[in-house]
Structures are given as structure tokens and as C-alpha cells.
PDB file of C-alpha atoms and ligand atoms in Angstrom:
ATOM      1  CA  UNK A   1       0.794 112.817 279.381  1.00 98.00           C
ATOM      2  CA  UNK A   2       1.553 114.000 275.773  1.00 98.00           C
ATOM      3  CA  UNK A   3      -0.622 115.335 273.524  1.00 98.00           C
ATOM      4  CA  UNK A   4       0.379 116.114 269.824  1.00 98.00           C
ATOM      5  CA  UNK A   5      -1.710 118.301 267.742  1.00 98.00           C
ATOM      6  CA  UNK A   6      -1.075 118.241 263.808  1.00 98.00           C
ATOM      7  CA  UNK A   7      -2.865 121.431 262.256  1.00 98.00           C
ATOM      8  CA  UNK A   8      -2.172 123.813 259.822  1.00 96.00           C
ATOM      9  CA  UNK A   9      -2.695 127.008 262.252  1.00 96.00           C
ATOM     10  CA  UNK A  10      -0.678 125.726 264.990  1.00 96.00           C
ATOM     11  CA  UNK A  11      -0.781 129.350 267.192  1.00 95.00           C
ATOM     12  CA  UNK A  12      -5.014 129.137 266.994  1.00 95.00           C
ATOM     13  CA  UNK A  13      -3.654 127.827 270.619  1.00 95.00           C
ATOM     14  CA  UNK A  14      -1.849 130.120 271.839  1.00 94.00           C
ATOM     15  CA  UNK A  15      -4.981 131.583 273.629  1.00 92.00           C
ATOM     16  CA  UNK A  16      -5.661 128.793 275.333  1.00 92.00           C
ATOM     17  CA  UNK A  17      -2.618 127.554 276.452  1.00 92.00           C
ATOM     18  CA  UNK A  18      -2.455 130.977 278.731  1.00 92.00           C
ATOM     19  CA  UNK A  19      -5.603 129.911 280.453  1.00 90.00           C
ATOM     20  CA  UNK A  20      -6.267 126.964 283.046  1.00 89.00           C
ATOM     21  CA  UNK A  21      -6.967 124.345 283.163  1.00 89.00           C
ATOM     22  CA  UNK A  22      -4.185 123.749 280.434  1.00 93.00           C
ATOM     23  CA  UNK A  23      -1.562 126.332 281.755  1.00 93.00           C
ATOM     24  CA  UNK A  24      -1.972 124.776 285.398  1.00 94.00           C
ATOM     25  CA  UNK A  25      -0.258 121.509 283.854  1.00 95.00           C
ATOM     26  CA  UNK A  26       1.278 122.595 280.986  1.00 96.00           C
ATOM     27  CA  UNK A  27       4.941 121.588 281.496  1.00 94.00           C
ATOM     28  CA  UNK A  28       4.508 119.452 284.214  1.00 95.00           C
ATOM     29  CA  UNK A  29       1.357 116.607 283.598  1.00 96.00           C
ATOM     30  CA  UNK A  30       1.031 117.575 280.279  1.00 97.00           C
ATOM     31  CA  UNK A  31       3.030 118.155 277.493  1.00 98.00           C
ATOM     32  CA  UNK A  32       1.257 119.989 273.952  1.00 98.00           C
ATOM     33  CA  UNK A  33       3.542 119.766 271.290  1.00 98.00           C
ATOM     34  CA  UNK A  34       1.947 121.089 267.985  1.00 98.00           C
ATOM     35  CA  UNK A  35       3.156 120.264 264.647  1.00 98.00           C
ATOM     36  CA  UNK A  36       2.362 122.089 261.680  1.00 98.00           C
ATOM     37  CA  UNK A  37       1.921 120.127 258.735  1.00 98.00           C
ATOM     38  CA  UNK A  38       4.222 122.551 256.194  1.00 97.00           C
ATOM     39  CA  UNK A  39       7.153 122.235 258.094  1.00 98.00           C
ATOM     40  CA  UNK A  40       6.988 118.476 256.945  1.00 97.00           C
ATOM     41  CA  UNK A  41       5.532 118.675 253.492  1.00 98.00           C
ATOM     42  CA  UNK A  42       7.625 116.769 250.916  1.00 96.00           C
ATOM     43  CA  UNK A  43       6.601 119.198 248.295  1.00 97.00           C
ATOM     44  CA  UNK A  44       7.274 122.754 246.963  1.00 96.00           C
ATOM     45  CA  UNK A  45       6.420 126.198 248.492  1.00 95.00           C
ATOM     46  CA  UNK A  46       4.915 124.671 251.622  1.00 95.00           C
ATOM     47  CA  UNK A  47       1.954 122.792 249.626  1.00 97.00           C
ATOM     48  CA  UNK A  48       0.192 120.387 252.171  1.00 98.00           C
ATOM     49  CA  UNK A  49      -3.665 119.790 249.801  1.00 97.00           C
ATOM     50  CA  UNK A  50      -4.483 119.201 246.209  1.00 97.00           C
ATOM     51  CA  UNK A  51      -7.657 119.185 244.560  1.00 97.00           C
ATOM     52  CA  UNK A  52     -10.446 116.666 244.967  1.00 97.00           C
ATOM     53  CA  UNK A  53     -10.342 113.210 242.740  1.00 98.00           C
ATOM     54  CA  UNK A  54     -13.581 113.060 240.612  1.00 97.00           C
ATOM     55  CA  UNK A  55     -13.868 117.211 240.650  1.00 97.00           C
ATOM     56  CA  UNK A  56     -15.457 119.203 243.458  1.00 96.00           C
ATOM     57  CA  UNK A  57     -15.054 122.574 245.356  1.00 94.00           C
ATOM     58  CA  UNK A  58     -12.250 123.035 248.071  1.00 94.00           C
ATOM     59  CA  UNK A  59      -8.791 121.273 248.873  1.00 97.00           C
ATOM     60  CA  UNK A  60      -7.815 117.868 250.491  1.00 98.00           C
ATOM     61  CA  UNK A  61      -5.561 117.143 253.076  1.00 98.00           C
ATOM     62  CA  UNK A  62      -2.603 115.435 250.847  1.00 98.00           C
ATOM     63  CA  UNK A  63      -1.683 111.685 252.314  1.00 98.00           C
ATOM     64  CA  UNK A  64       1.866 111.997 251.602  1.00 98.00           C
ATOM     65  CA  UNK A  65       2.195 115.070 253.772  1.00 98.00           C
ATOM     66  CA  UNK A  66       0.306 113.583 256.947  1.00 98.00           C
ATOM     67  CA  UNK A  67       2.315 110.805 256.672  1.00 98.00           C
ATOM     68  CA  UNK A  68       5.643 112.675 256.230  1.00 98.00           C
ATOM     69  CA  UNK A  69       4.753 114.531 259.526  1.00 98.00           C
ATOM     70  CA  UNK A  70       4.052 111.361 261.187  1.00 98.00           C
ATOM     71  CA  UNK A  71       7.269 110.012 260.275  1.00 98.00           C
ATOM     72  CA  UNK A  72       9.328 112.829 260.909  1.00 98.00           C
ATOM     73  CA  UNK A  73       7.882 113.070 264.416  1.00 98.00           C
ATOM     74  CA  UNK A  74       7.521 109.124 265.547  1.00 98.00           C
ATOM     75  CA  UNK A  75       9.829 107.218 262.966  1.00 98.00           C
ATOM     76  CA  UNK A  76       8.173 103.784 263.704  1.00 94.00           C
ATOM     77  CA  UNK A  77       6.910 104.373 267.057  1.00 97.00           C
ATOM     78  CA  UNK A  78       3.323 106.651 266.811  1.00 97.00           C
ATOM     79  CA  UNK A  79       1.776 106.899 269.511  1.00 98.00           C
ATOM     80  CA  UNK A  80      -1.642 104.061 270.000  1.00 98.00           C
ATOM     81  CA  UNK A  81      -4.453 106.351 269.773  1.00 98.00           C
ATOM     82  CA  UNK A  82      -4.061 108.779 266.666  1.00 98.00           C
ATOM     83  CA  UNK A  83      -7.365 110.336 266.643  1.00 98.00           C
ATOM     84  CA  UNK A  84      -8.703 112.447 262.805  1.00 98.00           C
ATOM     85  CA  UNK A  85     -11.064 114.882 264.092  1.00 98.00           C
ATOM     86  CA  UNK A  86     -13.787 114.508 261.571  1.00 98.00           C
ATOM     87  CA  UNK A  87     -17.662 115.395 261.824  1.00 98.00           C
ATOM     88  CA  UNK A  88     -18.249 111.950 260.824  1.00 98.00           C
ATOM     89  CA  UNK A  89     -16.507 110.465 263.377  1.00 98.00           C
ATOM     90  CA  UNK A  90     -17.380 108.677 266.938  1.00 98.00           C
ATOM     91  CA  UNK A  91     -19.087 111.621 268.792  1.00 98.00           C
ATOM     92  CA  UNK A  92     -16.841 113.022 271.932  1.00 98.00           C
ATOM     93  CA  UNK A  93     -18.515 112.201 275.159  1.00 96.00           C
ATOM     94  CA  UNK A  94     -17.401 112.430 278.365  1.00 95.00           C
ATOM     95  CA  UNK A  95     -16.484 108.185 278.417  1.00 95.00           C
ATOM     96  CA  UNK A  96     -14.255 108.731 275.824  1.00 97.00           C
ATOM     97  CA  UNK A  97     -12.609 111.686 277.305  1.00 97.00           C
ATOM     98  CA  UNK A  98     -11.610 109.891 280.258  1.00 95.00           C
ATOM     99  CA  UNK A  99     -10.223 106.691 277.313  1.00 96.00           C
ATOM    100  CA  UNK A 100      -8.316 109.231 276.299  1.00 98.00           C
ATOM    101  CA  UNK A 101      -7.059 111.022 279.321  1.00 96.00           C
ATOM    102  CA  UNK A 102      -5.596 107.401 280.651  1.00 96.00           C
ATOM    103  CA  UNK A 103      -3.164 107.285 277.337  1.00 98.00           C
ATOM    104  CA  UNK A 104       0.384 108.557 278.281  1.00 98.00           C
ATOM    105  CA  UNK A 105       1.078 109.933 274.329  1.00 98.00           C
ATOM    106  CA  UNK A 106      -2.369 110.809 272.073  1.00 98.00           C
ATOM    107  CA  UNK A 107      -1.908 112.048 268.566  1.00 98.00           C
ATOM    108  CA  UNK A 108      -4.534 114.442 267.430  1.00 98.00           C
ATOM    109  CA  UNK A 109      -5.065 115.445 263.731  1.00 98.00           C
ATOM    110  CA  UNK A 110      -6.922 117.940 262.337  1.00 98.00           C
ATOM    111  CA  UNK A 111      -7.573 119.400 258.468  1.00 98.00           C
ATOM    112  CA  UNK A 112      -9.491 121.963 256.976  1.00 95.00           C
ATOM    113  CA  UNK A 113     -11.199 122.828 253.966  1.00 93.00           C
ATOM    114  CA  UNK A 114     -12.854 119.280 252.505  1.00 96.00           C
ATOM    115  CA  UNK A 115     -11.039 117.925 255.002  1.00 97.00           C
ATOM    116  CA  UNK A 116      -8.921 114.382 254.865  1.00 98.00           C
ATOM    117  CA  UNK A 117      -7.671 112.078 252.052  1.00 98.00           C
ATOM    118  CA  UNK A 118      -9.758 109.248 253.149  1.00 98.00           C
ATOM    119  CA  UNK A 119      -6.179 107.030 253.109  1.00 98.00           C
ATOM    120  CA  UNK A 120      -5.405 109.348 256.039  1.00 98.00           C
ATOM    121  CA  UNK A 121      -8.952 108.059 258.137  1.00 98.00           C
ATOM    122  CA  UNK A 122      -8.096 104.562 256.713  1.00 98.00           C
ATOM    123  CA  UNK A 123      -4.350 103.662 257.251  1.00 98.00           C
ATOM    124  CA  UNK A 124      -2.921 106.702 259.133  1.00 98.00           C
ATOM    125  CA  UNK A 125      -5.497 107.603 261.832  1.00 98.00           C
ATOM    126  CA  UNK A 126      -6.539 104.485 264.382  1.00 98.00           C
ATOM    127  CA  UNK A 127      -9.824 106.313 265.024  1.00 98.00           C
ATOM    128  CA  UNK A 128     -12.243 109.796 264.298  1.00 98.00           C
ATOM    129  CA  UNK A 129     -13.464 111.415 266.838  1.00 98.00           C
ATOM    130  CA  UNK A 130     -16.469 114.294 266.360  1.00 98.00           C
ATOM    131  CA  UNK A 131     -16.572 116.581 268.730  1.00 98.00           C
ATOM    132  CA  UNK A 132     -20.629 117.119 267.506  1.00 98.00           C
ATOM    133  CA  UNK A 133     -23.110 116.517 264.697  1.00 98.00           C
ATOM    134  CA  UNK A 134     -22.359 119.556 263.072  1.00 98.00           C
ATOM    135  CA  UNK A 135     -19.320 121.209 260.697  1.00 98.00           C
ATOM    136  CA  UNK A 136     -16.940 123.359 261.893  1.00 98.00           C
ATOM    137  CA  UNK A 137     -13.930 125.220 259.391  1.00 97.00           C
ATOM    138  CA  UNK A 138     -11.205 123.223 260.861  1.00 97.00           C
ATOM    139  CA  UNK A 139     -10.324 121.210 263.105  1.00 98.00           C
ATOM    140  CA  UNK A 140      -8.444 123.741 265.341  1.00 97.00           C
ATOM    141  CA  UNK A 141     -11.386 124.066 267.971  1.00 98.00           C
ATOM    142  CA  UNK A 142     -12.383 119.979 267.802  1.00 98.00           C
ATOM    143  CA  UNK A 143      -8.628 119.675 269.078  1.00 98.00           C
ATOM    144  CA  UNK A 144      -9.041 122.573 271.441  1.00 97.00           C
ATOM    145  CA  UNK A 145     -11.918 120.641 273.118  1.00 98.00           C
ATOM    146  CA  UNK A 146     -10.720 117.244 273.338  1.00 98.00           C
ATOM    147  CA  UNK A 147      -7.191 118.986 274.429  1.00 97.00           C
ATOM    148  CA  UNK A 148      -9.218 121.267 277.098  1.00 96.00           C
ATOM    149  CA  UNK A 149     -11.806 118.245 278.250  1.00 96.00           C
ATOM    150  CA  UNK A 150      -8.526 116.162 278.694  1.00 96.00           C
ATOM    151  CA  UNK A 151      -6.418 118.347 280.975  1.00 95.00           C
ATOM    152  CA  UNK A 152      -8.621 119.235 283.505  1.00 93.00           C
ATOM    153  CA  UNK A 153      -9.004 115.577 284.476  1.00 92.00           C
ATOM    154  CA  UNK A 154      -5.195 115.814 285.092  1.00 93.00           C
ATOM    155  CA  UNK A 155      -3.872 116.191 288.889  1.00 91.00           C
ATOM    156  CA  UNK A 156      -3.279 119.629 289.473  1.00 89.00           C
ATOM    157  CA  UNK A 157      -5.356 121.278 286.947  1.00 90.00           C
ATOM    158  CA  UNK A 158      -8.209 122.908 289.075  1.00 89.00           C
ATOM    159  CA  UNK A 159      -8.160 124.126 291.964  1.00 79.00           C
ATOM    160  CA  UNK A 160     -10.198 120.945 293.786  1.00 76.00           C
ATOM    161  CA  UNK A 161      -9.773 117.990 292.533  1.00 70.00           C
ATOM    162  CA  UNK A 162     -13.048 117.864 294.247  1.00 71.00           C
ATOM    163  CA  UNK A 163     -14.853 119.552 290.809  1.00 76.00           C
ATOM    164  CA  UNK A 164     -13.700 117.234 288.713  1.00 75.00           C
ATOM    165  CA  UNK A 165     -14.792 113.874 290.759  1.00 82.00           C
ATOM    166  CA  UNK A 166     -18.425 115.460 290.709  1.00 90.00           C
ATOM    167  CA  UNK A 167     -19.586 117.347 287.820  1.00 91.00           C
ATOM    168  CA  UNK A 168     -21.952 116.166 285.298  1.00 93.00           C
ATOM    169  CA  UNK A 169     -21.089 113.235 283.733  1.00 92.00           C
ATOM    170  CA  UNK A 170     -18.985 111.914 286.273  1.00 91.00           C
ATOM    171  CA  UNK A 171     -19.297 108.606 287.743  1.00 90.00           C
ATOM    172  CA  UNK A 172     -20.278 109.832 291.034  1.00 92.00           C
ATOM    173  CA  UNK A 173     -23.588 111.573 289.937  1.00 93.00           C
ATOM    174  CA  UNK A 174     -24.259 108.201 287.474  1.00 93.00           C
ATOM    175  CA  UNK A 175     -23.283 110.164 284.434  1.00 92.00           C
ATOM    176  CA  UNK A 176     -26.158 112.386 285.306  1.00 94.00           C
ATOM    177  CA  UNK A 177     -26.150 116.065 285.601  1.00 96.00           C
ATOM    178  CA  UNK A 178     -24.777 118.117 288.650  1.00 95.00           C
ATOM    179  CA  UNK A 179     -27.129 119.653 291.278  1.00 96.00           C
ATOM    180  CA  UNK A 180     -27.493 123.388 291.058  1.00 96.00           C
ATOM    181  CA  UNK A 181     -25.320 125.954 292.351  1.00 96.00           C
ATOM    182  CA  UNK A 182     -25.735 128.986 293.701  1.00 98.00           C
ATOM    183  CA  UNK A 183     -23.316 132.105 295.507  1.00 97.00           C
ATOM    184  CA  UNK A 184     -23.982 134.857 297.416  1.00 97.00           C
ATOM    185  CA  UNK A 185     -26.180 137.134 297.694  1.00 98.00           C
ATOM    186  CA  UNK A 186     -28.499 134.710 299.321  1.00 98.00           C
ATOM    187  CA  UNK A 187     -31.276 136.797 297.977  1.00 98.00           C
ATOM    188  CA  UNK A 188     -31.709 138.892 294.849  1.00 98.00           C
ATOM    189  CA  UNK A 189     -34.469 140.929 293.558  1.00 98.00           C
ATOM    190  CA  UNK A 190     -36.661 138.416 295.619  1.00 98.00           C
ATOM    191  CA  UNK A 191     -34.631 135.040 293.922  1.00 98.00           C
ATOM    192  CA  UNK A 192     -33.709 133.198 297.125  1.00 98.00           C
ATOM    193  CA  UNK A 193     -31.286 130.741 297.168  1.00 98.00           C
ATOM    194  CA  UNK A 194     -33.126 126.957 298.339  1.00 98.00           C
ATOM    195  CA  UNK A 195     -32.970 127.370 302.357  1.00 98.00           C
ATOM    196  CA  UNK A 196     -31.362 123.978 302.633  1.00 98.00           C
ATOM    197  CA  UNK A 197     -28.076 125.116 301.232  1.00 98.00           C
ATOM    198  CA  UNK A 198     -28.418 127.772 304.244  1.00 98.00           C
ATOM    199  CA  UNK A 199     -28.900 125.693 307.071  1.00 98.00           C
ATOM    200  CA  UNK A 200     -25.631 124.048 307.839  1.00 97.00           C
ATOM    201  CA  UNK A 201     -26.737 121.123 307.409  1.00 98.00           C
ATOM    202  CA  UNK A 202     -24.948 119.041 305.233  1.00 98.00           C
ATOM    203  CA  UNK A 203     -26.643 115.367 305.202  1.00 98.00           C
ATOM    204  CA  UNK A 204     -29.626 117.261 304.472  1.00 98.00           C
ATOM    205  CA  UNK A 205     -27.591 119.365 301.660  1.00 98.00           C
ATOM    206  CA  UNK A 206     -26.191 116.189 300.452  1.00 97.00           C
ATOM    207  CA  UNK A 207     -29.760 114.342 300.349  1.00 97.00           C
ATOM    208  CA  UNK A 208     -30.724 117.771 298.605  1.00 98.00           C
ATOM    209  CA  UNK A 209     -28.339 117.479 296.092  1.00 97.00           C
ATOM    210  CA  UNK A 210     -28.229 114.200 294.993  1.00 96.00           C
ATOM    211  CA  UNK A 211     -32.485 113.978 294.516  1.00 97.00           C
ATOM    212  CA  UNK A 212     -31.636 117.345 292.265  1.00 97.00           C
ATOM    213  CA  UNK A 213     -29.332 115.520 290.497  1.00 96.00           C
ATOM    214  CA  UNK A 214     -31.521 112.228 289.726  1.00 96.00           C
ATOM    215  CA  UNK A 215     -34.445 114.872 288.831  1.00 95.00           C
ATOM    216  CA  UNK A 216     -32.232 116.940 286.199  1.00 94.00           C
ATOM    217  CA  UNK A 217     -30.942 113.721 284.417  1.00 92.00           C
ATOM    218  CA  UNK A 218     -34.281 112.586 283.889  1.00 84.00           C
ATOM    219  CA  UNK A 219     -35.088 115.268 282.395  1.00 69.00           C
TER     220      UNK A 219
HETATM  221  C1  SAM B 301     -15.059 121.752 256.634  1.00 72.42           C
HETATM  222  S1  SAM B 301     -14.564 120.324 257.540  1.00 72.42           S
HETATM  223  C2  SAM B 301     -14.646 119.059 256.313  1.00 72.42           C
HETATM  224  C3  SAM B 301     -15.991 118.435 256.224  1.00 72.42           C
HETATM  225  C4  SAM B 301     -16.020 117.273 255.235  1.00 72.42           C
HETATM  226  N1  SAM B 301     -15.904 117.754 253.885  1.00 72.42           N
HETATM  227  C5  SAM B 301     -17.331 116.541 255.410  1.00 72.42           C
HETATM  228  O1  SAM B 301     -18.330 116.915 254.748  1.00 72.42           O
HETATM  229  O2  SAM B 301     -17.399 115.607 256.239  1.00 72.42           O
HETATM  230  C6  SAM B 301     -12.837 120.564 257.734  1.00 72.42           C
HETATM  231  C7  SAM B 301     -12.223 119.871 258.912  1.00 72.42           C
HETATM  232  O3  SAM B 301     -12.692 120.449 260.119  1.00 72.42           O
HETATM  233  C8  SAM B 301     -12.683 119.491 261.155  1.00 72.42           C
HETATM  234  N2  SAM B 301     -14.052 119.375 261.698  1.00 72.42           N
HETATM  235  C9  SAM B 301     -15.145 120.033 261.253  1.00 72.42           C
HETATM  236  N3  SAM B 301     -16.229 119.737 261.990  1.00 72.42           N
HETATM  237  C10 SAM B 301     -15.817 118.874 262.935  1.00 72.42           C
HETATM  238  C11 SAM B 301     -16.479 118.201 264.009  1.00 72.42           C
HETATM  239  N4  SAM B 301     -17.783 118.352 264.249  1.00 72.42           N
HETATM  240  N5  SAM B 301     -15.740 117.392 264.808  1.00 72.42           N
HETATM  241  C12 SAM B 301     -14.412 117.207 264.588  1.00 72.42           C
HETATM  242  N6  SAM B 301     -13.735 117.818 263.571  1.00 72.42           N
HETATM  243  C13 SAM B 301     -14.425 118.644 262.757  1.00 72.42           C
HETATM  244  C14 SAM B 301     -12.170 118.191 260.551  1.00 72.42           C
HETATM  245  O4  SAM B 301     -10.770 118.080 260.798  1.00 72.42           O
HETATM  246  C15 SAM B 301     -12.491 118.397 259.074  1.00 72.42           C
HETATM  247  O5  SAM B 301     -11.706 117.597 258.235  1.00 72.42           O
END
């Protein structure tokens, strides 16, 4: 898969791509490319936002730059899915993560400051995605997320491909939350660990687990 990210602070990942689950297929299932939106910019001295239309604090996210970069990187041929990350767009859930994971090229853009030209949302962008109903400075971390909750559904990217298959949210548990889990020491300052997961027995762990799950989601 390939995942473009368009941002003005392009090494806000260099963090993360040191870490798995994105440096376990970074390379070979996926490949980040990110773009920064000055080395496109039609106009002088690396300007990429102008002020607001109508008056108004803070700097928008110029059209003609966004669509320079997207021209300079796809000519004709963008990619079917390019995704604004806004905070008024369709909140990030786990459904959509996996929508997104089955693409083979995503396009992911993200502003800061006021944010987009809305001609960017309208004609540029073929969705918005929020990754919560709350505002963030930029969209460096939204991308981060949907970037992060993508590759570890990627072969390869954790150790089992066991965790990913049941976790909440995942099919198997119904979309529900995942049973608790516990490590050694089996006891701790009194705090004992549910004697079921002790016994061996795993139809009774299973049964154990899956009635914890139902119970949590209801919740
Ligand atoms: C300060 S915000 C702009 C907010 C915009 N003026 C508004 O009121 O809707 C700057 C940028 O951060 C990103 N951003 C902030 N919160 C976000 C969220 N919850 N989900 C996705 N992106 C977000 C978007 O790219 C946004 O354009």
C-alpha cells in the first residue's frame, strides 16, 4: 500500500516512523511518502496561506498550492480516496480504518492554522475524515493516527497477526470490546488474576472471555 501525507511539517513523523507497527512494514507493505506543501507552492518565498475572505484571525490553506502539489505528484492520476483531515469531517472509526486499509494508494491532507480553502474540501479532497469531535493545531497527529491505525492491519506489522484479528472493534468480538488481560505476577498486593485464566483450561478460558467481552460492550 501507499500512503501520501501532504503537511507543512513533514519530519513531525520522523518519530513514528522509527517505531512499529509502521517501521515493521515500512519499505516493504507500506510505502509513506510525505510531501510538503512549499516545495510545490507556485508563489514567492515558500508562501503556501493567505488571509481569510470576509476578515478573521489566522491563515488559510491557499487552493492553488494544494492543487499544485497534487499535480506535481499525480499529473492526472490521484489516487481514489484523498482524504482532508478536518474536525468537521466523517469521524474515524475502526470501519473506516479497515475502508481505508483495503486501498492500494490513499492520499492524506492535512493544514493548519484556520485550516482549508473550502475549494480544497469541495473539488480537491473526495472526502474529510475527523479523527474526533474536538480541534487539534494541525493536522500532523490526525494523519499520524489514521497512518498508525492503518499499518498495523498490514501483514507483518505485529508480531501475531493473532492481535489484530481480535482486539476491540474487530469483527470477531462483534465490534465489541476485548476481554481483559492480565501478566504475571499472578498475584499482587492481594490483586489476583481470575483463576480461570490459571487453569489450563482453554474452552473454559475461551467461554470466559467471550461473556467478558459481551459484558464490557454493553457497557
Ligand atoms: C486549527 S484546525 C482548523 C479548524 C477550523 N478552523 C475549524 O474551526 O473547523 C487546523 C487543521 O488541523 C487539522 N485538524 C484539527 N483537528 C482535527 C480533527 N479533530 N480531525 C482531523 N483533523 C484535524 C485539520 O487539518 C485542520 O484544518
Amino acid at each position: 500500500m501507499q500512503i501520501d501525507v501532504f503537511t507543512l511539517v513533514p519530519h513531525a513523523f520522523a518519530w513514528m516512523t522509527e517505531q512499529r507497527p509502521l517501521a515493521a512494514v515500512l519499505g516493504t507493505e507500506l510505502d509513506l511518502r510525505l510531501f510538503s506543501y512549499r516545495d510545490f507552492t507556485p508563489l514567492r518565498s515558500g508562501q503556501v496561506d493567505d488571509d481569510p475572505y470576509g476578515g478573521g484571525a489566522g491563515m488559510v490553506l491557499r487552493v492553488d498550492v494544494v492543487d499544485a502539489a497534487l499535480q506535481a505528484v499525480y499529473g492526472d492520476e490521484p489516487p481514489r480516496r484523498v482524504v482532508a483531515l478536518s474536525p468537521q469531517g466523517r469521524q474515524l472509526a475502526q470501519q473506516l480504518v479497515e475502508e481505508l486499509a483495503a486501498e492500494e494508494r490513499l492520499c492524506l491532507l492535512s493544514a493548519r492554522f484556520e485550516g482549508f480553502d473550502e475549494r480544497i474540501v469541495e473539488h480537491l479532497a473526495t472526502e474529510s475524515v475527523s479523527i474526533g469531535p474536538y480541534v487539534l493545531s494541525g493536522g500532523e497527529l490526525p494523519a499520524m493516527v489514521v497512518v498508525d491505525a492503518i499499518a498495523r492491519r498490514l501483514p507483518g506489522a505485529l508480531g501475531s497477526e493473532e492481535s489484530a484479528r481480535v482486539e476491540t472493534f474487530s469483527e470477531e468480538l462483534d465490534r465489541g470490546a476485548e476481554y481483559p488481560q492480565y501478566t504475571r505476577p499472578a498475584e499482587y498486593r492481594g490483586w489476583r488474576v481470575p483463576d480461570v485464566l490459571l487453569s489450563g483450561d482453554h474452552g473454559r478460558i475461551e467461554t470466559w472471555r467471550r461473556t467478558q467481552s459481551r459484558e464490557r460492550s454493553l457497557s
